[in-house]
Amino acid sequence: MIILAIYIKGMNKKLKPNNTYDLIRLGSRFDGGYLVEKKSYEDSEFLLSLGICDDWNFEVDFRKPFLGIDNQLSKKFLFKKIFINACRVIINPLKYNSYRTLYVYLKKLYFYLLNSNFFKRAFVSNFDSNNTISLNKLIGSINQKKIFLKIDIEGSEYRILNQILENEDIISGLVIEFHDVDINLEKILNFVNKTNLTLVHFHQNNYGGIDKNGDPIIIELTFALNPKILSDEPPILPLKLDSPNNNTEEDIEVIFN
């Protein structure tokens, strides 16, 4: 007897929310903006943002106390950005939106200098050292009852999944970007199965491209504690609030199987 196996491409259906939830968008319209569940946002007292780099539109939109962690961000880093864009203005002021970009980085530097206590320069991982800090230590230093977590740490998210589970009794909501999904899918599914938080949104990041099966390599998942259900029907994705991370390209079409 000959058995023919047919592979149907598509993301695992466990990564699609079972219901439609009350979501809002915070941050940029494109990359740097995320959909979060409204109740989890309202219930939170503090935002812990891992992998902030030089984009804190989400954090400002959140309108609550926050701490942004990144291994690059510093005065020197921002001055370097300003210098590069000032040179572009001089060499070719009509290219790269030079004046606007320079103005944006001057505003970033001003905000950073006024609010330096909102930022910490460090790598985030599952251990502590001179330039690395664990999620456990960060949460312990904040001492808040309800924390919202935003995580975009370029692949190191897999190192701290267990620490998220250990602390989820004080986590009201979570938005997390998963990289290299094609080789880490089992780790993601294991986390989704173990967490007491509810998966409320899925979005594909089109900056990451697709794997050999046409599925996105980078995805953004949003979770919430006791979210408000708008409908028992699963959502039709992408939602109207969704936007492609790279606004020069179409969003990747995702099929769930």
PDB file of C-alpha atoms in Angstrom:
ATOM      1  CA  MET A   1       0.000   0.000   0.000  1.00  0.00           C
ATOM      2  CA  ILE A   2       1.352   3.430  -0.979  1.00  0.00           C
ATOM      3  CA  ILE A   3       0.579   6.372   1.320  1.00  0.00           C
ATOM      4  CA  LEU A   4       0.844   9.827  -0.157  1.00  0.00           C
ATOM      5  CA  ALA A   5       1.533  12.619   2.349  1.00  0.00           C
ATOM      6  CA  ILE A   6       0.473  16.086   1.257  1.00  0.00           C
ATOM      7  CA  TYR A   7       1.917  19.044   3.161  1.00  0.00           C
ATOM      8  CA  ILE A   8      -0.364  22.050   3.403  1.00  0.00           C
ATOM      9  CA  LYS A   9       1.593  25.185   4.182  1.00  0.00           C
ATOM     10  CA  GLY A  10       0.379  27.501   6.857  1.00  0.00           C
ATOM     11  CA  MET A  11       0.999  28.715  10.391  1.00  0.00           C
ATOM     12  CA  ASN A  12      -0.026  26.402  13.206  1.00  0.00           C
ATOM     13  CA  LYS A  13      -3.650  27.166  14.117  1.00  0.00           C
ATOM     14  CA  LYS A  14      -2.695  27.416  17.793  1.00  0.00           C
ATOM     15  CA  LEU A  15      -1.130  30.782  16.928  1.00  0.00           C
ATOM     16  CA  LYS A  16      -4.490  32.213  15.870  1.00  0.00           C
ATOM     17  CA  PRO A  17      -6.762  33.649  18.606  1.00  0.00           C
ATOM     18  CA  ASN A  18      -9.901  31.604  19.267  1.00  0.00           C
ATOM     19  CA  ASN A  19     -12.081  34.697  19.796  1.00  0.00           C
ATOM     20  CA  THR A  20     -12.269  38.326  18.747  1.00  0.00           C
ATOM     21  CA  TYR A  21     -11.095  40.724  21.453  1.00  0.00           C
ATOM     22  CA  ASP A  22     -11.249  44.437  22.239  1.00  0.00           C
ATOM     23  CA  LEU A  23      -7.954  45.693  20.811  1.00  0.00           C
ATOM     24  CA  ILE A  24      -6.352  49.120  20.453  1.00  0.00           C
ATOM     25  CA  ARG A  25      -3.238  50.221  18.590  1.00  0.00           C
ATOM     26  CA  LEU A  26      -0.370  51.954  20.374  1.00  0.00           C
ATOM     27  CA  GLY A  27       2.780  53.387  18.830  1.00  0.00           C
ATOM     28  CA  SER A  28       3.607  53.971  15.206  1.00  0.00           C
ATOM     29  CA  ARG A  29       1.172  53.189  12.423  1.00  0.00           C
ATOM     30  CA  PHE A  30       3.856  50.916  10.966  1.00  0.00           C
ATOM     31  CA  ASP A  31       6.955  49.294  12.549  1.00  0.00           C
ATOM     32  CA  GLY A  32       7.060  49.970  16.281  1.00  0.00           C
ATOM     33  CA  GLY A  33       3.287  49.942  16.671  1.00  0.00           C
ATOM     34  CA  TYR A  34       1.413  47.021  18.233  1.00  0.00           C
ATOM     35  CA  LEU A  35      -2.140  45.943  18.941  1.00  0.00           C
ATOM     36  CA  VAL A  36      -2.874  45.391  22.629  1.00  0.00           C
ATOM     37  CA  GLU A  37      -5.985  44.283  24.461  1.00  0.00           C
ATOM     38  CA  LYS A  38      -7.711  47.305  25.968  1.00  0.00           C
ATOM     39  CA  LYS A  39      -8.508  45.867  29.404  1.00  0.00           C
ATOM     40  CA  SER A  40      -4.961  44.565  29.922  1.00  0.00           C
ATOM     41  CA  TYR A  41      -3.669  48.034  29.066  1.00  0.00           C
ATOM     42  CA  GLU A  42      -6.091  49.742  31.447  1.00  0.00           C
ATOM     43  CA  ASP A  43      -5.311  47.290  34.272  1.00  0.00           C
ATOM     44  CA  SER A  44      -1.541  47.772  33.975  1.00  0.00           C
ATOM     45  CA  GLU A  45       0.383  50.103  36.264  1.00  0.00           C
ATOM     46  CA  PHE A  46       3.765  50.013  34.558  1.00  0.00           C
ATOM     47  CA  LEU A  47       5.262  49.239  31.141  1.00  0.00           C
ATOM     48  CA  LEU A  48       8.475  47.233  30.927  1.00  0.00           C
ATOM     49  CA  SER A  49       9.815  47.508  27.387  1.00  0.00           C
ATOM     50  CA  LEU A  50      12.682  45.264  26.292  1.00  0.00           C
ATOM     51  CA  GLY A  51      14.527  46.133  23.092  1.00  0.00           C
ATOM     52  CA  ILE A  52      13.486  49.752  22.777  1.00  0.00           C
ATOM     53  CA  CYS A  53      16.386  50.933  20.554  1.00  0.00           C
ATOM     54  CA  ASP A  54      15.627  54.547  19.536  1.00  0.00           C
ATOM     55  CA  ASP A  55      11.867  54.196  18.932  1.00  0.00           C
ATOM     56  CA  TRP A  56       9.675  54.888  21.950  1.00  0.00           C
ATOM     57  CA  ASN A  57       6.434  55.894  20.222  1.00  0.00           C
ATOM     58  CA  PHE A  58       4.700  52.901  21.809  1.00  0.00           C
ATOM     59  CA  GLU A  59       6.008  53.808  25.244  1.00  0.00           C
ATOM     60  CA  VAL A  60       4.863  57.434  24.958  1.00  0.00           C
ATOM     61  CA  ASP A  61       1.434  56.334  23.681  1.00  0.00           C
ATOM     62  CA  PHE A  62       1.131  53.982  26.644  1.00  0.00           C
ATOM     63  CA  ARG A  63       0.909  57.030  28.935  1.00  0.00           C
ATOM     64  CA  LYS A  64       2.061  55.220  32.053  1.00  0.00           C
ATOM     65  CA  PRO A  65       5.417  54.962  33.836  1.00  0.00           C
ATOM     66  CA  PHE A  66       7.834  52.834  31.819  1.00  0.00           C
ATOM     67  CA  LEU A  67      11.354  51.468  31.758  1.00  0.00           C
ATOM     68  CA  GLY A  68      12.979  50.887  28.374  1.00  0.00           C
ATOM     69  CA  ILE A  69      15.926  48.496  28.104  1.00  0.00           C
ATOM     70  CA  ASP A  70      18.310  48.325  25.152  1.00  0.00           C
ATOM     71  CA  ASN A  71      21.952  47.432  24.641  1.00  0.00           C
ATOM     72  CA  GLN A  72      22.581  50.271  22.131  1.00  0.00           C
ATOM     73  CA  LEU A  73      20.705  53.279  23.443  1.00  0.00           C
ATOM     74  CA  SER A  74      22.861  56.027  24.940  1.00  0.00           C
ATOM     75  CA  LYS A  75      23.676  59.720  24.498  1.00  0.00           C
ATOM     76  CA  LYS A  76      26.611  58.726  22.303  1.00  0.00           C
ATOM     77  CA  PHE A  77      24.342  56.589  20.120  1.00  0.00           C
ATOM     78  CA  LEU A  78      21.868  59.445  19.607  1.00  0.00           C
ATOM     79  CA  PHE A  79      24.606  62.028  18.971  1.00  0.00           C
ATOM     80  CA  LYS A  80      26.019  59.703  16.304  1.00  0.00           C
ATOM     81  CA  LYS A  81      22.590  59.506  14.625  1.00  0.00           C
ATOM     82  CA  ILE A  82      22.320  63.296  14.701  1.00  0.00           C
ATOM     83  CA  PHE A  83      25.816  63.701  13.220  1.00  0.00           C
ATOM     84  CA  ILE A  84      25.087  61.233  10.389  1.00  0.00           C
ATOM     85  CA  ASN A  85      21.843  62.966   9.471  1.00  0.00           C
ATOM     86  CA  ALA A  86      23.422  66.427   9.730  1.00  0.00           C
ATOM     87  CA  CYS A  87      26.006  65.276   7.185  1.00  0.00           C
ATOM     88  CA  ARG A  88      23.223  64.053   4.912  1.00  0.00           C
ATOM     89  CA  VAL A  89      21.547  67.467   5.115  1.00  0.00           C
ATOM     90  CA  ILE A  90      24.785  69.128   4.059  1.00  0.00           C
ATOM     91  CA  ILE A  91      25.624  66.663   1.265  1.00  0.00           C
ATOM     92  CA  ASN A  92      22.171  66.130  -0.201  1.00  0.00           C
ATOM     93  CA  PRO A  93      19.333  67.882   1.628  1.00  0.00           C
ATOM     94  CA  LEU A  94      16.680  66.533  -0.765  1.00  0.00           C
ATOM     95  CA  LYS A  95      17.506  62.874  -0.156  1.00  0.00           C
ATOM     96  CA  TYR A  96      16.469  60.563   2.721  1.00  0.00           C
ATOM     97  CA  ASN A  97      14.055  63.196   4.130  1.00  0.00           C
ATOM     98  CA  SER A  98      17.223  64.585   5.679  1.00  0.00           C
ATOM     99  CA  TYR A  99      15.771  67.595   7.493  1.00  0.00           C
ATOM    100  CA  ARG A 100      12.851  65.674   8.929  1.00  0.00           C
ATOM    101  CA  THR A 101      15.044  62.789  10.132  1.00  0.00           C
ATOM    102  CA  LEU A 102      17.514  65.202  11.724  1.00  0.00           C
ATOM    103  CA  TYR A 103      14.647  66.968  13.497  1.00  0.00           C
ATOM    104  CA  VAL A 104      13.270  63.620  14.743  1.00  0.00           C
ATOM    105  CA  TYR A 105      16.613  62.638  16.272  1.00  0.00           C
ATOM    106  CA  LEU A 106      17.051  66.036  17.904  1.00  0.00           C
ATOM    107  CA  LYS A 107      13.651  65.514  19.534  1.00  0.00           C
ATOM    108  CA  LYS A 108      14.680  62.009  20.606  1.00  0.00           C
ATOM    109  CA  LEU A 109      17.850  63.331  22.231  1.00  0.00           C
ATOM    110  CA  TYR A 110      15.905  66.042  24.037  1.00  0.00           C
ATOM    111  CA  PHE A 111      13.389  63.501  25.380  1.00  0.00           C
ATOM    112  CA  TYR A 112      16.165  61.096  26.367  1.00  0.00           C
ATOM    113  CA  LEU A 113      18.110  63.741  28.293  1.00  0.00           C
ATOM    114  CA  LEU A 114      14.986  64.914  30.123  1.00  0.00           C
ATOM    115  CA  ASN A 115      13.870  61.379  30.971  1.00  0.00           C
ATOM    116  CA  SER A 116      17.077  59.392  31.310  1.00  0.00           C
ATOM    117  CA  ASN A 117      15.626  57.525  34.316  1.00  0.00           C
ATOM    118  CA  PHE A 118      13.153  55.885  31.911  1.00  0.00           C
ATOM    119  CA  PHE A 119      15.984  54.058  30.132  1.00  0.00           C
ATOM    120  CA  LYS A 120      18.635  51.478  30.971  1.00  0.00           C
ATOM    121  CA  ARG A 121      21.423  50.268  28.710  1.00  0.00           C
ATOM    122  CA  ALA A 122      21.823  46.493  28.939  1.00  0.00           C
ATOM    123  CA  PHE A 123      21.301  43.184  27.170  1.00  0.00           C
ATOM    124  CA  VAL A 124      18.289  41.212  28.401  1.00  0.00           C
ATOM    125  CA  SER A 125      18.748  37.487  28.927  1.00  0.00           C
ATOM    126  CA  ASN A 126      18.157  34.730  31.469  1.00  0.00           C
ATOM    127  CA  PHE A 127      21.186  35.624  33.608  1.00  0.00           C
ATOM    128  CA  ASP A 128      22.841  38.654  35.226  1.00  0.00           C
ATOM    129  CA  SER A 129      26.336  39.998  34.528  1.00  0.00           C
ATOM    130  CA  ASN A 130      28.099  43.347  34.029  1.00  0.00           C
ATOM    131  CA  ASN A 131      26.148  44.303  30.889  1.00  0.00           C
ATOM    132  CA  THR A 132      23.348  41.709  30.937  1.00  0.00           C
ATOM    133  CA  ILE A 133      20.223  41.685  33.073  1.00  0.00           C
ATOM    134  CA  SER A 134      17.614  38.997  33.579  1.00  0.00           C
ATOM    135  CA  LEU A 135      13.876  39.548  33.348  1.00  0.00           C
ATOM    136  CA  ASN A 136      13.548  38.312  36.937  1.00  0.00           C
ATOM    137  CA  LYS A 137      15.888  41.020  38.201  1.00  0.00           C
ATOM    138  CA  LEU A 138      14.150  43.722  36.164  1.00  0.00           C
ATOM    139  CA  ILE A 139      10.713  42.796  37.465  1.00  0.00           C
ATOM    140  CA  GLY A 140      12.057  42.604  41.011  1.00  0.00           C
ATOM    141  CA  SER A 141      13.505  46.110  40.737  1.00  0.00           C
ATOM    142  CA  ILE A 142      10.222  47.598  39.473  1.00  0.00           C
ATOM    143  CA  ASN A 143       8.110  46.326  42.376  1.00  0.00           C
ATOM    144  CA  GLN A 144       4.750  46.827  40.664  1.00  0.00           C
ATOM    145  CA  LYS A 145       1.616  44.681  40.976  1.00  0.00           C
ATOM    146  CA  LYS A 146       0.524  44.824  37.329  1.00  0.00           C
ATOM    147  CA  ILE A 147       3.147  45.068  34.591  1.00  0.00           C
ATOM    148  CA  PHE A 148       2.645  45.182  30.835  1.00  0.00           C
ATOM    149  CA  LEU A 149       5.552  43.612  28.934  1.00  0.00           C
ATOM    150  CA  LYS A 150       6.729  44.592  25.459  1.00  0.00           C
ATOM    151  CA  ILE A 151       9.523  42.409  24.089  1.00  0.00           C
ATOM    152  CA  ASP A 152      11.545  42.862  20.899  1.00  0.00           C
ATOM    153  CA  ILE A 153      15.037  41.571  21.611  1.00  0.00           C
ATOM    154  CA  GLU A 154      16.056  40.069  18.266  1.00  0.00           C
ATOM    155  CA  GLY A 155      16.013  36.368  19.111  1.00  0.00           C
ATOM    156  CA  SER A 156      16.879  36.532  22.806  1.00  0.00           C
ATOM    157  CA  GLU A 157      13.159  36.278  23.629  1.00  0.00           C
ATOM    158  CA  TYR A 158      13.550  32.499  23.712  1.00  0.00           C
ATOM    159  CA  ARG A 159      16.006  32.817  26.602  1.00  0.00           C
ATOM    160  CA  ILE A 160      13.441  34.503  28.867  1.00  0.00           C
ATOM    161  CA  LEU A 161      10.230  32.589  28.094  1.00  0.00           C
ATOM    162  CA  ASN A 162      10.501  30.595  31.313  1.00  0.00           C
ATOM    163  CA  GLN A 163      10.973  33.796  33.314  1.00  0.00           C
ATOM    164  CA  ILE A 164       7.835  35.251  31.739  1.00  0.00           C
ATOM    165  CA  LEU A 165       5.941  32.163  32.945  1.00  0.00           C
ATOM    166  CA  GLU A 166       7.451  32.524  36.416  1.00  0.00           C
ATOM    167  CA  ASN A 167       6.202  36.108  36.703  1.00  0.00           C
ATOM    168  CA  GLU A 168       2.892  36.007  34.854  1.00  0.00           C
ATOM    169  CA  ASP A 169       0.881  36.462  38.057  1.00  0.00           C
ATOM    170  CA  ILE A 170       1.842  40.164  37.884  1.00  0.00           C
ATOM    171  CA  ILE A 171       1.697  40.517  34.084  1.00  0.00           C
ATOM    172  CA  SER A 172      -1.514  42.104  32.802  1.00  0.00           C
ATOM    173  CA  GLY A 173      -0.527  41.947  29.129  1.00  0.00           C
ATOM    174  CA  LEU A 174       2.280  41.004  26.801  1.00  0.00           C
ATOM    175  CA  VAL A 175       3.286  41.826  23.254  1.00  0.00           C
ATOM    176  CA  ILE A 176       6.255  39.828  22.018  1.00  0.00           C
ATOM    177  CA  GLU A 177       8.070  39.557  18.712  1.00  0.00           C
ATOM    178  CA  PHE A 178       9.307  36.075  17.833  1.00  0.00           C
ATOM    179  CA  HIS A 179      12.216  35.738  15.391  1.00  0.00           C
ATOM    180  CA  ASP A 180      13.277  32.771  13.249  1.00  0.00           C
ATOM    181  CA  VAL A 181       9.864  31.160  13.638  1.00  0.00           C
ATOM    182  CA  ASP A 182      10.725  28.433  11.134  1.00  0.00           C
ATOM    183  CA  ILE A 183      13.345  26.943  13.461  1.00  0.00           C
ATOM    184  CA  ASN A 184      11.748  27.886  16.803  1.00  0.00           C
ATOM    185  CA  LEU A 185       8.086  27.017  16.266  1.00  0.00           C
ATOM    186  CA  GLU A 186       8.032  24.302  18.934  1.00  0.00           C
ATOM    187  CA  LYS A 187       9.366  26.728  21.552  1.00  0.00           C
ATOM    188  CA  ILE A 188       6.648  29.234  20.656  1.00  0.00           C
ATOM    189  CA  LEU A 189       3.877  26.621  20.786  1.00  0.00           C
ATOM    190  CA  ASN A 190       5.210  25.317  24.095  1.00  0.00           C
ATOM    191  CA  PHE A 191       5.009  28.827  25.537  1.00  0.00           C
ATOM    192  CA  VAL A 192       1.473  29.370  24.198  1.00  0.00           C
ATOM    193  CA  ASN A 193       0.383  26.068  25.772  1.00  0.00           C
ATOM    194  CA  LYS A 194       1.956  26.798  29.165  1.00  0.00           C
ATOM    195  CA  THR A 195       1.031  30.427  29.744  1.00  0.00           C
ATOM    196  CA  ASN A 196      -2.104  31.406  31.652  1.00  0.00           C
ATOM    197  CA  LEU A 197      -2.324  34.531  29.500  1.00  0.00           C
ATOM    198  CA  THR A 198      -4.737  34.452  26.567  1.00  0.00           C
ATOM    199  CA  LEU A 199      -3.518  34.853  23.000  1.00  0.00           C
ATOM    200  CA  VAL A 200      -5.526  37.806  21.649  1.00  0.00           C
ATOM    201  CA  HIS A 201      -3.726  38.801  18.451  1.00  0.00           C
ATOM    202  CA  PHE A 202      -1.373  37.556  15.748  1.00  0.00           C
ATOM    203  CA  HIS A 203       0.510  39.716  13.252  1.00  0.00           C
ATOM    204  CA  GLN A 204       3.168  38.846  10.710  1.00  0.00           C
ATOM    205  CA  ASN A 205       6.204  41.137  10.460  1.00  0.00           C
ATOM    206  CA  ASN A 206       6.994  41.599   6.768  1.00  0.00           C
ATOM    207  CA  TYR A 207      10.534  42.822   7.497  1.00  0.00           C
ATOM    208  CA  GLY A 208      11.485  39.222   8.256  1.00  0.00           C
ATOM    209  CA  GLY A 209      10.468  37.724   4.933  1.00  0.00           C
ATOM    210  CA  ILE A 210       9.127  34.205   4.492  1.00  0.00           C
ATOM    211  CA  ASP A 211      10.429  30.673   4.876  1.00  0.00           C
ATOM    212  CA  LYS A 212      10.513  27.970   2.194  1.00  0.00           C
ATOM    213  CA  ASN A 213       6.802  27.288   2.780  1.00  0.00           C
ATOM    214  CA  GLY A 214       5.774  30.924   2.387  1.00  0.00           C
ATOM    215  CA  ASP A 215       5.157  31.489   6.108  1.00  0.00           C
ATOM    216  CA  PRO A 216       6.478  34.570   7.969  1.00  0.00           C
ATOM    217  CA  ILE A 217       9.823  34.219   9.748  1.00  0.00           C
ATOM    218  CA  ILE A 218       9.016  36.973  12.263  1.00  0.00           C
ATOM    219  CA  ILE A 219       5.661  37.211  14.046  1.00  0.00           C
ATOM    220  CA  GLU A 220       4.165  39.444  16.733  1.00  0.00           C
ATOM    221  CA  LEU A 221       1.866  37.893  19.347  1.00  0.00           C
ATOM    222  CA  THR A 222      -0.244  39.751  21.897  1.00  0.00           C
ATOM    223  CA  PHE A 223      -1.449  38.168  25.139  1.00  0.00           C
ATOM    224  CA  ALA A 224      -3.742  39.429  27.897  1.00  0.00           C
ATOM    225  CA  LEU A 225      -4.958  38.428  31.341  1.00  0.00           C
ATOM    226  CA  ASN A 226      -8.728  37.866  31.388  1.00  0.00           C
ATOM    227  CA  PRO A 227      -9.384  39.798  28.153  1.00  0.00           C
ATOM    228  CA  LYS A 228     -12.767  41.149  27.129  1.00  0.00           C
ATOM    229  CA  ILE A 229     -14.328  39.007  24.388  1.00  0.00           C
ATOM    230  CA  LEU A 230     -16.208  40.875  21.666  1.00  0.00           C
ATOM    231  CA  SER A 231     -17.191  37.775  19.715  1.00  0.00           C
ATOM    232  CA  ASP A 232     -16.880  34.014  20.072  1.00  0.00           C
ATOM    233  CA  GLU A 233     -15.829  33.888  16.433  1.00  0.00           C
ATOM    234  CA  PRO A 234     -12.097  33.936  15.595  1.00  0.00           C
ATOM    235  CA  PRO A 235     -10.915  37.185  14.004  1.00  0.00           C
ATOM    236  CA  ILE A 236     -10.439  37.697  10.288  1.00  0.00           C
ATOM    237  CA  LEU A 237      -6.767  38.626  10.032  1.00  0.00           C
ATOM    238  CA  PRO A 238      -5.250  41.068   9.428  1.00  0.00           C
ATOM    239  CA  LEU A 239      -7.510  43.458  11.342  1.00  0.00           C
ATOM    240  CA  LYS A 240      -8.276  46.990  10.216  1.00  0.00           C
ATOM    241  CA  LEU A 241      -5.970  48.245  12.980  1.00  0.00           C
ATOM    242  CA  ASP A 242      -3.087  46.207  11.575  1.00  0.00           C
ATOM    243  CA  SER A 243      -0.480  47.744   9.283  1.00  0.00           C
ATOM    244  CA  PRO A 244       2.568  46.223   7.569  1.00  0.00           C
ATOM    245  CA  ASN A 245       5.768  46.843   9.543  1.00  0.00           C
ATOM    246  CA  ASN A 246       7.509  47.800   6.317  1.00  0.00           C
ATOM    247  CA  ASN A 247       5.109  50.240   4.698  1.00  0.00           C
ATOM    248  CA  THR A 248       6.785  49.882   1.286  1.00  0.00           C
ATOM    249  CA  GLU A 249       5.750  46.226   1.062  1.00  0.00           C
ATOM    250  CA  GLU A 250       2.438  44.384   1.352  1.00  0.00           C
ATOM    251  CA  ASP A 251       1.722  42.324   4.436  1.00  0.00           C
ATOM    252  CA  ILE A 252       2.517  38.626   4.134  1.00  0.00           C
ATOM    253  CA  GLU A 253      -0.568  36.504   3.547  1.00  0.00           C
ATOM    254  CA  VAL A 254      -0.956  33.978   6.358  1.00  0.00           C
ATOM    255  CA  ILE A 255      -2.960  30.753   6.265  1.00  0.00           C
ATOM    256  CA  PHE A 256      -3.582  28.834   9.500  1.00  0.00           C
ATOM    257  CA  ASN A 257      -3.697  25.041   9.443  1.00  0.00           C
TER     258      ASN A 257
END
